[in-house]
Coordinates of C-alpha atoms and ligand atoms in Angstrom, one line a residue:
X1 CA 13.6 -27.3 -2.0
X2 CA 11.4 -25.4 -4.4
X3 CA 9.0 -28.3 -4.9
X4 CA 8.1 -28.0 -1.2
X5 CA 6.9 -24.4 -1.7
X6 CA 3.1 -24.5 -1.6
X7 CA 0.3 -22.0 -2.0
X8 CA -0.7 -22.9 1.6
X9 CA 2.6 -21.3 2.7
X10 CA 1.8 -18.4 0.5
X11 CA -1.5 -17.9 2.2
X12 CA 0.1 -18.1 5.6
X13 CA 2.5 -15.3 4.6
X14 CA -0.4 -13.3 3.2
X15 CA -2.1 -13.5 6.6
X16 CA 0.8 -13.2 9.0
X17 CA 2.9 -10.7 7.2
X18 CA 0.4 -8.5 5.3
X19 CA -2.7 -9.0 7.4
X20 CA -5.0 -10.0 4.5
X21 CA -7.4 -12.9 4.9
X22 CA -7.6 -14.2 1.3
X23 CA -6.0 -13.8 -2.1
X24 CA -7.7 -11.5 -4.5
X25 CA -8.5 -12.1 -8.2
X26 CA -5.9 -14.7 -9.3
X27 CA -3.0 -13.7 -7.1
X28 CA -2.6 -17.2 -5.9
X29 CA -2.3 -18.7 -9.4
X30 CA 0.4 -16.1 -10.3
X31 CA 2.2 -16.9 -7.2
X32 CA 2.0 -20.6 -7.9
X33 CA 3.5 -20.1 -11.3
X34 CA 6.5 -18.2 -9.9
X35 CA 7.0 -20.7 -7.1
X36 CA 7.2 -23.4 -9.8
X37 CA 9.7 -21.4 -11.8
X38 CA 7.4 -20.3 -14.6
X39 CA 7.1 -16.9 -16.1
X40 CA 3.9 -14.8 -15.8
X41 CA 2.5 -11.7 -17.2
X42 CA -0.1 -9.8 -15.1
X43 CA -2.5 -7.1 -16.2
X44 CA -4.5 -5.9 -13.3
X45 CA -6.1 -2.6 -12.6
X46 CA -4.4 -0.2 -10.4
X47 CA -5.0 -1.1 -6.8
X48 CA -5.7 -4.7 -7.8
X49 CA -2.8 -6.0 -5.8
X50 CA -0.1 -6.6 -8.3
X51 CA 2.8 -6.2 -5.8
X52 CA 1.9 -9.2 -3.7
X53 CA 2.1 -11.4 -6.8
X54 CA 5.9 -11.1 -6.7
X55 CA 6.6 -10.1 -3.1
X56 CA 5.3 -13.3 -1.6
X57 CA 7.2 -15.7 -4.0
X58 CA 10.3 -13.6 -3.6
X59 CA 10.1 -14.2 0.1
X60 CA 9.5 -17.9 -0.3
X61 CA 12.0 -18.8 -3.1
X62 CA 15.7 -19.0 -2.3
X63 CA 17.7 -15.9 -3.0
X64 CA 16.7 -12.3 -3.6
X65 CA 13.8 -11.1 -5.8
X66 CA 14.8 -8.3 -8.1
X67 CA 12.1 -5.7 -8.9
X68 CA 12.7 -3.5 -11.9
X69 CA 10.9 -0.2 -11.6
X70 CA 11.3 3.1 -13.4
X71 CA 9.9 4.9 -10.5
X72 CA 12.8 5.8 -8.3
X73 CA 10.8 8.3 -6.3
X74 CA 8.5 5.5 -5.3
X75 CA 11.1 2.9 -4.3
X76 CA 11.8 4.3 -0.9
X77 CA 8.1 4.2 0.1
X78 CA 7.7 0.7 -1.3
X79 CA 10.7 -0.4 0.7
X80 CA 9.5 1.4 3.8
X81 CA 6.1 -0.2 3.5
X82 CA 7.6 -3.7 3.2
X83 CA 9.9 -3.1 6.2
X84 CA 6.9 -2.1 8.3
X85 CA 5.5 -5.5 7.6
X86 CA 8.8 -7.1 8.6
X87 CA 10.0 -7.9 5.0
X88 CA 13.7 -7.6 4.3
X89 CA 13.7 -5.1 1.4
X90 CA 16.0 -2.5 0.0
X91 CA 16.6 -0.5 -3.2
X92 CA 19.5 0.4 -5.4
X93 CA 19.3 3.6 -7.4
X94 CA 21.0 6.9 -8.0
X95 CA 19.7 8.5 -4.8
X96 CA 22.0 6.3 -2.6
X97 CA 25.5 7.3 -1.6
X98 CA 28.5 5.0 -1.9
X99 CA 28.2 3.7 1.7
X100 CA 24.5 2.9 1.3
X101 CA 25.2 1.0 -1.9
X102 CA 27.9 -1.0 -0.2
X103 CA 25.6 -2.0 2.6
X104 CA 22.8 -3.0 0.2
X105 CA 25.3 -5.1 -1.8
X106 CA 26.6 -6.7 1.4
X107 CA 23.1 -7.6 2.4
X108 CA 22.5 -9.3 -0.9
X109 CA 25.9 -11.1 -0.8
X110 CA 25.1 -12.4 2.7
X111 CA 21.7 -13.6 1.6
X112 CA 19.9 -11.2 4.0
X113 CA 17.5 -9.7 1.5
X114 CA 14.1 -10.8 0.1
X115 CA 13.5 -8.0 -2.3
X116 CA 15.7 -5.5 -4.1
X117 CA 14.2 -2.7 -6.1
X118 CA 16.4 -1.5 -8.9
X119 CA 16.1 1.2 -11.5
X120 CA 16.5 -0.2 -15.0
X121 CA 19.5 1.9 -16.0
X122 CA 21.2 0.6 -12.9
X123 CA 20.3 -3.0 -13.5
X124 CA 21.6 -2.9 -17.0
X125 CA 25.0 -1.8 -16.1
X126 CA 27.5 -4.5 -16.9
X127 CA 28.8 -4.3 -13.4
X128 CA 25.4 -4.9 -11.9
X129 CA 24.6 -7.8 -14.2
X130 CA 27.9 -9.5 -13.4
X131 CA 27.4 -9.1 -9.7
X132 CA 23.8 -10.5 -9.9
X133 CA 25.3 -13.4 -12.0
X134 CA 27.1 -14.5 -8.8
X135 CA 23.9 -14.3 -6.6
X136 CA 21.0 -16.6 -6.2
X137 CA 18.0 -14.8 -7.8
X138 CA 14.5 -15.7 -6.7
X139 CA 12.8 -13.9 -9.5
X140 CA 12.7 -10.8 -11.7
X141 CA 9.7 -8.6 -11.5
X142 CA 9.3 -6.1 -14.3
X143 CA 6.9 -3.4 -13.0
X144 CA 5.2 -0.9 -15.2
X145 CA 6.0 -3.2 -18.1
X146 CA 4.1 -1.1 -20.6
X147 CA 7.1 1.2 -20.5
X148 CA 8.6 -1.2 -23.1
X149 CA 6.0 -0.1 -25.7
X150 CA 7.3 2.5 -28.1
X151 CA 3.8 3.8 -28.8
X152 CA 2.8 3.9 -25.2
X153 CA 2.8 7.1 -23.3
X154 CA 5.5 6.1 -20.9
X155 CA 8.1 4.6 -23.2
X156 CA 11.6 4.1 -21.6
X157 CA 14.5 3.3 -23.8
X158 CA 16.1 1.0 -21.2
X159 CA 13.1 -1.2 -21.0
X160 CA 13.9 -2.5 -24.5
X161 CA 17.1 -3.9 -23.2
X162 CA 15.5 -5.9 -20.4
X163 CA 15.3 -8.9 -22.7
X164 CA 18.8 -9.4 -21.5
X165 CA 17.4 -10.9 -18.3
X166 CA 16.0 -13.8 -20.2
X167 CA 19.3 -14.3 -22.1
X168 CA 21.6 -14.1 -19.1
X169 CA 19.3 -15.6 -16.3
X170 CA 17.4 -18.1 -18.3
X171 CA 16.4 -20.3 -15.3
X172 CA 15.1 -17.4 -13.2
X173 CA 11.3 -16.9 -13.4
X174 CA 10.2 -13.5 -14.6
X175 CA 7.0 -11.6 -14.1
X176 CA 5.9 -8.5 -16.0
X177 CA 3.2 -6.3 -14.5
X178 CA 1.1 -3.4 -15.8
X179 CA -2.2 -1.8 -15.4
X180 CA -2.4 -0.8 -19.1
X181 CA -4.6 -3.3 -20.7
X182 CA -4.9 -2.7 -24.4
X183 CA -4.2 -5.6 -26.7
X184 CA -1.4 -4.0 -28.8
X185 CA 0.6 -3.1 -25.7
X186 CA 0.1 -6.5 -24.3
X187 CA 1.5 -8.1 -27.4
X188 CA 4.4 -5.7 -27.5
X189 CA 5.3 -6.5 -23.9
X190 CA 5.3 -10.3 -24.6
X191 CA 7.6 -10.0 -27.7
X192 CA 10.0 -7.4 -26.5
X193 CA 10.5 -9.0 -23.1
X194 CA 10.6 -12.5 -24.6
X195 CA 7.8 -13.7 -22.4
X196 CA 6.4 -16.1 -25.0
X197 CA 6.1 -18.9 -22.4
X198 CA 4.6 -16.8 -19.7
X199 CA 1.1 -17.5 -18.4
X200 CA -0.9 -14.4 -19.1
X201 CA -3.3 -13.1 -16.5
X202 CA -5.7 -10.5 -17.7
X203 CA -8.1 -9.0 -15.2
X204 CA -10.9 -6.6 -16.1
X205 CA -9.6 -3.1 -16.1
X206 CA -12.7 -1.9 -14.3
X207 CA -12.4 0.3 -11.2
X208 CA -16.0 0.2 -9.8
X209 CA -15.2 2.5 -6.9
X210 CA -14.3 5.4 -9.3
X211 CA -17.2 7.6 -10.4
X212 CA -16.6 9.1 -13.9
X213 CA -17.9 12.5 -14.9
X214 CA -17.0 14.5 -18.0
X215 CA -18.3 18.0 -19.0
X216 CA -17.5 20.7 -21.5
X217 CA -18.6 23.7 -19.5
X218 CA -17.1 27.0 -20.6
X219 CA -16.0 27.9 -17.1
X220 CA -14.1 24.8 -16.1
X221 CA -12.5 26.3 -13.0
X222 CA -15.8 27.3 -11.4
X223 CA -17.2 24.0 -12.2
X224 CA -14.2 22.3 -10.6
X225 CA -14.7 24.4 -7.5
X226 CA -18.3 23.4 -7.2
X227 CA -17.3 19.7 -7.6
X228 CA -14.6 20.0 -4.9
X229 CA -16.9 21.8 -2.5
X230 CA -19.7 19.3 -2.9
X231 CA -17.9 16.0 -3.2
X232 CA -14.4 16.5 -1.7
X233 CA -14.2 19.5 0.6
X234 CA -11.3 18.1 2.6
X235 CA -9.9 15.3 0.5
X236 CA -6.5 14.8 -1.1
X237 CA -6.5 14.8 -4.9
X238 CA -4.8 15.7 -8.1
X239 CA -5.9 18.4 -10.6
X240 CA -4.3 18.0 -14.1
X241 CA -3.8 21.0 -16.4
X242 CA -2.2 21.1 -19.8
X243 CA 0.3 23.9 -19.4
X244 CA 2.6 25.0 -16.6
X245 CA 1.0 28.4 -16.7
X246 CA -2.4 26.9 -16.1
X247 CA -1.0 24.8 -13.3
X248 CA 0.4 27.9 -11.5
X249 CA -2.8 29.9 -12.0
X250 CA -5.1 27.1 -10.9
X251 CA -3.0 26.3 -7.8
X252 CA -3.0 29.9 -6.8
X253 CA -6.7 30.3 -7.4
X254 CA -7.5 27.2 -5.2
X255 CA -5.2 28.5 -2.5
X256 CA -6.9 31.9 -2.6
X257 CA -10.2 30.0 -2.0
X258 CA -8.8 28.2 1.0
X259 CA -7.6 24.8 -0.4
X260 CA -4.1 23.5 0.4
X261 CA -3.1 23.4 -3.3
X262 CA 0.4 23.0 -4.6
X263 CA 1.8 23.3 -8.1
X264 CA 3.9 20.6 -9.8
X265 CA 5.5 20.8 -13.2
X266 CA 8.8 20.3 -15.0
X267 CA 9.6 24.0 -14.8
X268 CA 9.9 24.0 -11.0
X269 CA 13.2 23.2 -9.3
X270 CA 13.8 19.6 -8.2
X271 CA 13.7 20.8 -4.7
X272 CA 10.3 22.4 -5.0
X273 CA 8.9 19.4 -6.8
X274 CA 10.1 17.0 -4.2
X275 CA 8.8 19.2 -1.4
X276 CA 5.4 19.4 -2.9
X277 CA 5.2 15.7 -3.6
X278 CA 6.3 15.0 0.0
X279 CA 3.6 17.2 1.4
X280 CA 1.0 15.5 -0.8
X281 CA 2.1 12.0 0.4
X282 CA 2.7 12.8 4.0
X283 CA -0.1 15.2 4.9
X284 CA -3.8 14.9 4.8
X285 CA -6.0 16.9 2.3
X286 CA -3.3 18.3 0.0
X287 CA -4.3 19.0 -3.6
X288 CA -1.6 18.8 -6.2
X289 CA -2.2 20.8 -9.4
X290 CA 0.1 19.4 -12.0
X291 CA 1.0 18.7 -15.6
X292 CA 1.1 15.1 -16.5
X293 CA 4.7 15.1 -15.3
X294 CA 3.2 14.3 -11.9
X295 CA 1.7 11.0 -10.9
X296 CA 3.7 8.2 -12.5
X297 CA 4.6 6.3 -9.4
X298 CA 2.3 8.0 -7.0
X299 CA 1.3 5.1 -4.8
X300 CA -0.8 7.1 -2.3
X301 CA -3.8 4.9 -1.8
X302 CA -6.2 7.6 -0.5
X303 CA -6.2 10.0 -3.5
X304 CA -9.9 10.7 -3.4
X305 CA -10.2 12.5 -6.7
X306 CA -8.4 13.1 -10.0
X307 CA -9.7 16.1 -11.9
X308 CA -8.7 17.1 -15.4
X309 CA -9.1 20.7 -16.5
X310 CA -8.0 19.7 -20.0
X311 CA -8.3 16.8 -22.3
X312 CA -5.9 13.9 -22.0
X313 CA -4.5 12.8 -25.4
X314 CA -5.8 9.3 -25.3
X315 CA -8.2 7.0 -23.3
X316 CA -5.1 5.1 -22.2
X317 CA -3.6 8.3 -20.7
X318 CA -7.0 9.3 -19.2
X319 CA -7.5 5.9 -17.7
X320 CA -4.0 5.8 -16.2
X321 CA -4.3 9.3 -14.8
X322 CA -7.7 8.8 -13.3
X323 CA -6.6 5.4 -12.1
X324 CA -4.5 7.1 -9.4
X325 CA -7.7 7.8 -7.5
X326 CA -9.0 5.3 -5.0
X327 CA -6.3 2.6 -5.0
X328 CA -7.6 1.6 -1.6
X329 CA -11.0 0.7 -3.1
X330 CA -13.0 3.4 -1.3
X331 CA -15.3 5.6 -3.3
X332 CA -13.4 8.2 -5.4
X333 CA -14.0 10.5 -8.4
X334 CA -12.6 11.0 -11.8
X335 CA -13.8 14.4 -12.9
X336 CA -13.0 16.2 -16.1
X337 CA -14.0 19.4 -17.9
X338 CA -12.5 20.1 -21.3
X339 CA -12.8 22.7 -24.0
X340 CA -12.6 23.0 -27.7
X341 CA -9.3 24.7 -27.3
X342 CA -7.5 21.5 -26.3
X343 CA -9.0 19.6 -29.1
X344 CA -7.5 22.3 -31.4
X345 CA -4.2 22.3 -29.7
X346 CA -3.8 18.5 -29.9
X347 CA -4.8 18.3 -33.5
X348 CA -2.4 21.1 -34.3
X349 CA 0.5 19.4 -32.4
X350 CA -0.2 16.3 -34.4
X351 CA -0.4 18.1 -37.7
X352 CA 2.9 19.8 -37.1
X353 CA 4.7 16.9 -35.5
X354 CA 7.8 15.6 -37.3
X355 CA 6.9 12.0 -36.3
X356 CA 6.4 9.4 -39.0
X357 CA 3.0 9.0 -40.6
X358 CA 2.2 5.7 -39.0
X359 CA 2.8 7.1 -35.5
X360 CA 0.7 10.2 -36.3
X361 CA -2.2 8.1 -37.5
X362 CA -2.2 6.0 -34.3
X363 CA -2.0 9.2 -32.1
X364 CA -4.8 10.7 -34.1
X365 CA -7.1 7.7 -33.7
X366 CA -6.4 7.7 -30.0
X367 CA -7.3 11.3 -29.7
X368 CA -10.5 10.8 -31.6
X369 CA -11.4 7.9 -29.3
X370 CA -10.8 10.2 -26.3
X371 CA -13.1 12.9 -27.8
X372 CA -15.6 10.2 -28.5
X373 CA -15.7 9.2 -24.9
X374 CA -16.2 12.8 -23.9
X375 CA -19.1 13.3 -26.3
X376 CA -20.8 10.0 -25.4
X377 CA -24.3 10.3 -24.0
X378 CA -24.4 6.8 -22.6
X379 CA -22.5 4.9 -19.9
X380 CA -18.8 5.9 -19.8
X381 CA -17.6 2.8 -18.0
X382 CA -19.1 0.5 -20.7
X383 CA -17.3 2.5 -23.4
X384 CA -14.0 2.3 -21.5
X385 CA -14.4 -1.4 -21.0
X386 CA -15.2 -1.9 -24.7
X387 CA -12.2 0.2 -25.7
X388 CA -9.9 -2.0 -23.7
X389 CA -11.4 -5.1 -25.4
X390 CA -13.5 -6.2 -22.6
X391 CA -17.1 -7.3 -22.3
X392 CA -18.8 -3.9 -21.7
X393 CA -21.4 -5.4 -19.3
X394 CA -24.4 -3.5 -17.9
X395 CA -24.8 0.3 -17.4
X396 CA -22.7 1.0 -14.4
X397 CA -24.9 3.3 -12.4
X398 CA -21.8 5.2 -11.2
X399 CA -21.0 7.6 -14.0
X400 CA -22.5 11.0 -14.9
X401 CA -24.4 9.7 -17.8
X402 CA -25.9 6.8 -15.8
X403 CA -26.8 9.0 -12.9
X404 CA -28.0 12.0 -14.8
X405 CA -28.6 11.0 -18.4
X406 CA -28.0 13.9 -20.8
X407 CA -30.8 15.1 -22.9
X408 CA -30.3 14.8 -26.6
X409 CA -32.1 16.3 -29.6
X410 CA -32.2 16.2 -33.3
X411 CA -29.6 18.8 -34.1
X412 CA -29.5 18.3 -37.9
X413 CA -31.2 21.6 -38.8
X414 CA -29.1 23.5 -36.4
X415 CA -25.9 21.8 -37.5
X416 CA -26.8 22.8 -41.1
X417 CA -27.2 26.4 -40.0
X418 CA -23.8 26.3 -38.2
X419 CA -22.0 24.8 -41.2
X420 CA -23.6 27.2 -43.6
X421 CA -22.3 30.0 -41.5
X422 CA -18.8 28.5 -41.7
X423 CA -19.0 28.2 -45.4
X424 CA -20.6 31.6 -46.2
X425 CA -18.0 33.4 -44.1
X426 CA -15.2 31.7 -46.1
X427 CA -14.0 29.1 -43.6
X428 CA -11.6 31.5 -42.1
X429 CA -13.2 32.5 -38.7
X430 CA -13.1 31.1 -35.2
X431 CA -16.0 30.0 -33.0
X432 CA -16.6 33.3 -31.3
X433 CA -17.0 35.2 -34.6
X434 CA -19.2 32.6 -36.1
X435 CA -21.5 32.7 -33.0
X436 CA -21.7 36.5 -33.2
X437 CA -22.8 36.2 -36.8
X438 CA -25.4 33.6 -36.0
X439 CA -26.9 35.6 -33.1
X440 CA -26.8 38.7 -35.2
X441 CA -24.4 40.8 -33.1
X442 CA -23.7 44.2 -34.3
X443 CA -20.0 44.9 -34.4
X444 CA -17.5 46.6 -36.6
X445 CA -15.6 43.6 -37.7
X446 CA -18.8 41.9 -38.9
X447 CA -19.7 45.1 -40.8
X448 CA -16.3 45.4 -42.3
X449 CA -16.6 41.9 -43.7
X450 CA -20.2 42.7 -44.7
X451 CA -21.3 39.5 -43.0
X452 CA -24.3 41.4 -41.6
X453 CA -25.7 41.1 -45.1
X454 CA -25.5 37.3 -45.2
X455 CA -28.7 35.3 -44.9
X456 CA -27.2 33.5 -41.9
X457 CA -26.7 36.7 -40.0
X458 CA -29.0 36.6 -37.0
X459 CA -30.5 33.3 -38.2
X460 CA -29.6 31.5 -34.9
X461 CA -31.3 33.6 -32.3
X462 CA -33.2 30.6 -30.8
X463 CA -29.9 29.5 -29.1
X464 CA -27.8 31.5 -26.7
X465 CA -24.1 32.1 -27.4
X466 CA -23.0 29.4 -24.9
X467 CA -25.4 27.0 -26.5
X468 CA -23.9 27.8 -29.9
X469 CA -20.4 27.3 -28.7
X470 CA -21.4 23.9 -27.3
X471 CA -22.9 23.1 -30.6
X472 CA -19.7 24.0 -32.4
X473 CA -17.7 21.9 -30.0
X474 CA -19.8 18.9 -30.6
X475 CA -19.6 19.4 -34.4
X476 CA -15.9 19.5 -34.2
X477 CA -15.8 16.5 -31.8
X478 CA -18.1 14.6 -34.2
X479 CA -15.8 15.4 -37.1
X480 CA -18.3 17.5 -39.0
X481 CA -16.1 20.6 -38.7
X482 CA -12.4 20.8 -38.2
X483 CA -10.1 23.4 -36.9
X484 CA -7.6 24.7 -39.5
X485 CA -4.1 23.8 -38.3
X486 CA -2.6 26.8 -40.1
X487 CA -5.1 29.4 -39.0
X488 CA -5.1 28.8 -35.3
X489 CA -8.8 28.8 -34.6
X490 CA -10.5 28.9 -38.0
X491 CA -13.3 26.3 -38.5
X492 CA -13.5 24.5 -41.8
X493 CA -15.9 22.1 -43.4
X494 CA -14.9 18.4 -43.6
X495 CA -15.9 15.5 -45.8
X496 CA -18.5 14.7 -43.2
X497 CA -20.1 18.1 -43.4
X498 CA -21.6 17.5 -46.8
X499 CA -23.9 14.6 -46.1
X500 CA -25.4 16.7 -43.3
X501 CA -25.7 19.8 -45.5
X502 CA -27.3 17.8 -48.3
X503 CA -29.8 16.3 -45.8
X504 CA -28.5 12.7 -46.2
X505 CA -27.4 12.4 -42.6
X506 CA -29.0 13.5 -39.3
X507 CA -27.1 14.5 -36.2
X508 CA -27.9 14.0 -32.6
X509 CA -26.6 16.6 -30.2
X510 CA -26.5 16.9 -26.5
X511 CA -28.1 19.7 -24.6
X512 CA -25.8 22.0 -22.7
X513 CA -25.9 20.6 -19.2
X514 CA -26.5 23.1 -16.5
X515 CA -24.0 22.8 -13.7
X516 CA -25.6 21.0 -10.8
X517 CA -26.0 23.3 -7.8
X518 CA -23.7 22.6 -4.9
X519 CA -25.4 20.0 -2.7
X520 CA -25.7 20.6 1.0
X521 CA -24.9 17.8 3.5
X522 CA -23.9 14.3 2.6
X523 CA -21.9 13.9 -0.5
X524 CA -22.7 11.1 -3.0
X525 CA -19.2 10.0 -3.5
X526 CA -17.3 10.6 -0.2
X527 CA -17.0 7.4 1.9
X528 CA -19.7 7.3 4.5
X529 CA -18.8 9.7 7.2
X530 CA -18.8 8.7 10.8
X531 CA -21.2 10.1 13.3
X532 CA -20.6 11.5 16.8
X533 CA -18.1 9.6 18.9
X534 CA -17.1 7.5 15.9
X535 CA -16.0 10.6 14.1
X536 CA -13.9 11.6 17.1
X537 CA -12.4 8.2 17.1
X538 CA -11.6 8.3 13.4
X539 CA -9.9 11.7 13.8
X540 CA -7.9 10.5 16.8
X541 CA -6.8 7.4 14.9
X542 CA -5.7 9.5 12.0
X543 CA -3.7 11.8 14.3
X544 CA -2.0 8.8 15.9
X545 CA -1.2 7.4 12.5
X546 CA 0.3 10.7 11.3
X547 CA 2.4 11.0 14.5
X548 CA 3.8 7.5 14.1
X549 CA 4.5 8.1 10.5
X550 CA 6.3 11.4 11.2
X551 CA 8.5 9.8 13.8
X552 CA 9.8 7.3 11.2
X553 CA 9.8 9.6 8.2
X554 CA 7.3 7.6 6.2
X555 CA 3.9 8.5 4.7
X556 CA 0.9 7.8 7.0
X557 CA -0.5 5.1 4.8
X558 CA 2.7 3.1 5.2
X559 CA 1.6 2.7 8.9
X560 CA -2.0 1.8 8.1
X561 CA -4.4 2.4 5.2
X562 CA -7.7 4.2 5.6
X563 CA -9.4 0.9 5.1
X564 CA -7.7 -0.5 8.3
X565 CA -8.5 2.6 10.3
X566 CA -12.2 2.4 9.2
X567 CA -12.3 -1.2 10.4
X568 CA -10.9 -0.1 13.7
X569 CA -13.7 2.4 14.1
X570 CA -16.3 -0.1 13.1
X571 CA -15.1 -3.1 15.1
X572 CA -13.5 -1.2 18.1
X573 CA -11.3 -4.2 19.0
X574 CA -10.6 -4.5 22.7
X575 CA -7.7 -6.9 22.6
X576 CA -4.7 -7.6 20.3
X577 CA -6.3 -10.9 19.2
X578 CA -9.3 -8.9 17.9
X579 CA -7.2 -6.4 16.2
X580 CA -5.2 -9.1 14.4
X581 CA -8.2 -10.0 12.4
X582 CA -8.5 -6.6 10.8
X583 CA -7.4 -6.1 7.2
X584 CA -3.9 -4.8 6.9
X585 CA -2.8 -5.8 10.4
X586 CA 0.0 -8.4 10.1
X587 CA 2.2 -9.7 12.9
X588 CA 4.9 -7.0 12.6
X589 CA 2.4 -4.1 12.6
X590 CA 0.5 -5.7 15.4
X591 CA 3.6 -5.8 17.5
X592 CA 4.6 -2.3 16.6
X593 CA 1.3 -0.5 16.7
X594 CA -1.3 -2.7 18.3
X595 CA -1.2 -1.4 21.8
X596 CA -1.0 2.3 20.7
X597 CA -4.1 2.0 18.6
X598 CA -6.0 -0.1 21.1
X599 CA -5.4 2.6 23.6
X600 CA -6.9 5.2 21.3
X601 CA -9.9 2.9 20.7
X602 CA -10.4 2.4 24.5
X603 CA -10.2 6.2 25.2
X604 CA -13.1 6.7 22.8
X605 CA -15.4 4.0 24.2
X606 CA -18.8 5.1 25.4
X607 CA -18.8 5.3 29.3
X608 CA -20.9 2.2 29.9
X609 CA -18.6 -0.1 28.1
X610 CA -15.6 1.4 29.9
X611 CA -17.0 0.8 33.3
X612 CA -18.6 -2.5 32.5
Ligands
LIG1 P1 -1.3 -2.4 -7.7 O1 0.2 -2.5 -7.7 O2 -2.0 -3.5 -8.5 O3 -1.8 -1.0 -8.0 P2 -1.0 -2.9 -4.9 O4 -0.2 -4.1 -5.0 O5 -0.4 -1.6 -4.5 O6 -1.8 -2.6 -6.2 O7 -2.2 -3.2 -3.9 C1 -3.3 -2.3 -3.7 C2 -3.9 -2.5 -2.4 O8 -4.5 -3.7 -2.2 C3 -2.8 -2.4 -1.3 O9 -3.3 -1.6 -0.3 C4 -2.7 -3.9 -0.8 O10 -2.3 -4.0 0.5 C5 -4.1 -4.4 -1.1 N1 -4.2 -5.8 -1.3 C6 -3.5 -6.5 -2.2 N2 -3.8 -7.8 -2.2 C7 -4.8 -7.9 -1.3 C8 -5.6 -9.1 -0.8 N3 -5.4 -10.3 -1.2 N4 -6.5 -8.8 0.2 C9 -6.7 -7.5 0.6 N5 -6.0 -6.5 0.2 C10 -5.0 -6.7 -0.7
LIG2 ZN1 -22.3 4.3 -16.3

């Protein structure tokens, strides 16, 4: 009887099946809702523990829990991870052959399944809906629920039709989950999925373990290299680039320098993409260089860094992409370097897009907000929190601006010089030409245009060319200059130029930040490394994990997360009973792997404890 289901039982499952000691955030309240047959809507940051909110009630309630997810590539790993914990799970999607489908259906018909992952297009087939109509359904979980939002970056047509679940299975509780927190999307999810009666759980979007850093260096790739060498010399991570070409080039460049880097973009064959993704998931230390086609549904918990070599088109996109780092809660980096070029490209795309005006206006605002975040001289995390409608809180102490506050200066005079140069040369030249005029460079093109006779010619020698380019980038970012959509890189004045030119408005600019030298020794971000025998034990545990994973054809983290292995190093359990207390060790995994890992720990014990 459902009324007998209690959160005490839920806690028992959390401990024995998943090996966690207590519920996090408000997982227990969400679970209580579903157990009582109520709907819920959960916004939790990536890595917050959304899955357990429906997995546990699906195991407790009568019937099978249906999980709708657009991420077919991810389903197998999710199912594998559940099976490792002894949960009866399966998936239904286009990758299964006829026999496999038959056997999954038979398991559901026989009441032998707790959780079934289904792609939305599959679920919405009349045949599937009819079949489910004859089953006992524990609940529907709609994962990545923001896909229902038309203006979101992951819109899926089929998600709009998911309201059918409410209409056809009105007594089955539903839970919608997403990590995308902005208010408009939230409202859209509620209306479109008819979740008006759902209890809404909103958790701060903050990811305190991620360190944010944004720069606009001219040589992004070199800067990336310094960052990787100093902070993540052997870690797995993702590098995002805007174009396929840049993906290919960057991957090759990193490989030439000795990193295990693989490209990933829509122009590669399915086979190649799959192989690269597999290597990223199943091996240690692989770097994926990708367009944004990569990442949706990458559940790898130990992605230690996400680097952007170009500007994301909105803070939502930036946050979702960087959110793929550090799902396991260990220290991780979100690093980005951008250039004026991408600002230009995005603005041009928008100008030329055939989309309706309302859409363009929203996209434009989102882009401007993203640029604003880049230009910000103060705490990035506070700005992100404020953007998502949260209390911004204190300065975080874990972003570039907190750790190394940028120097600012009154750039009003300089901005005026730059704008005058734009205006006197007729608003038809790009940054490089304008800079040449300002520093008084002698070349034919300038002479041809007779710009060497202008008063501004050579009037900016107090700044170097890179400094001037940084100044122009900032002026564009602040909206005091704009890039002409018709003439690819020509800078033009804007409405906001005039108050500055007339001396009615002053401008604060950032000083060009010199790249930090590569630090020797301990990295600020990397999780505390182990010393001596502990390091040897850590490596041995990782090797054991990889071997066990390989045998079963699953990613290593499905066996144990890094957090569990780190605990093993720290606590060095001697008996199964000690090991059981460690995070991530449930009954099923204890049975399967307990002895193997205990043996590894024993082999690495200092001699005196071995003999004693
Ligand atoms: P999300 O789907 O919100 O990104 P997951 O459900 O994948 O997050 O959970 C992220 C990680 O947190 C997983 O490794 C999971 O095992 C762990 N986790 C979830 N709930 C708890 C808990 N109550 N205690 C400890 N770890 C938890
Ligand atoms: Zn900060």
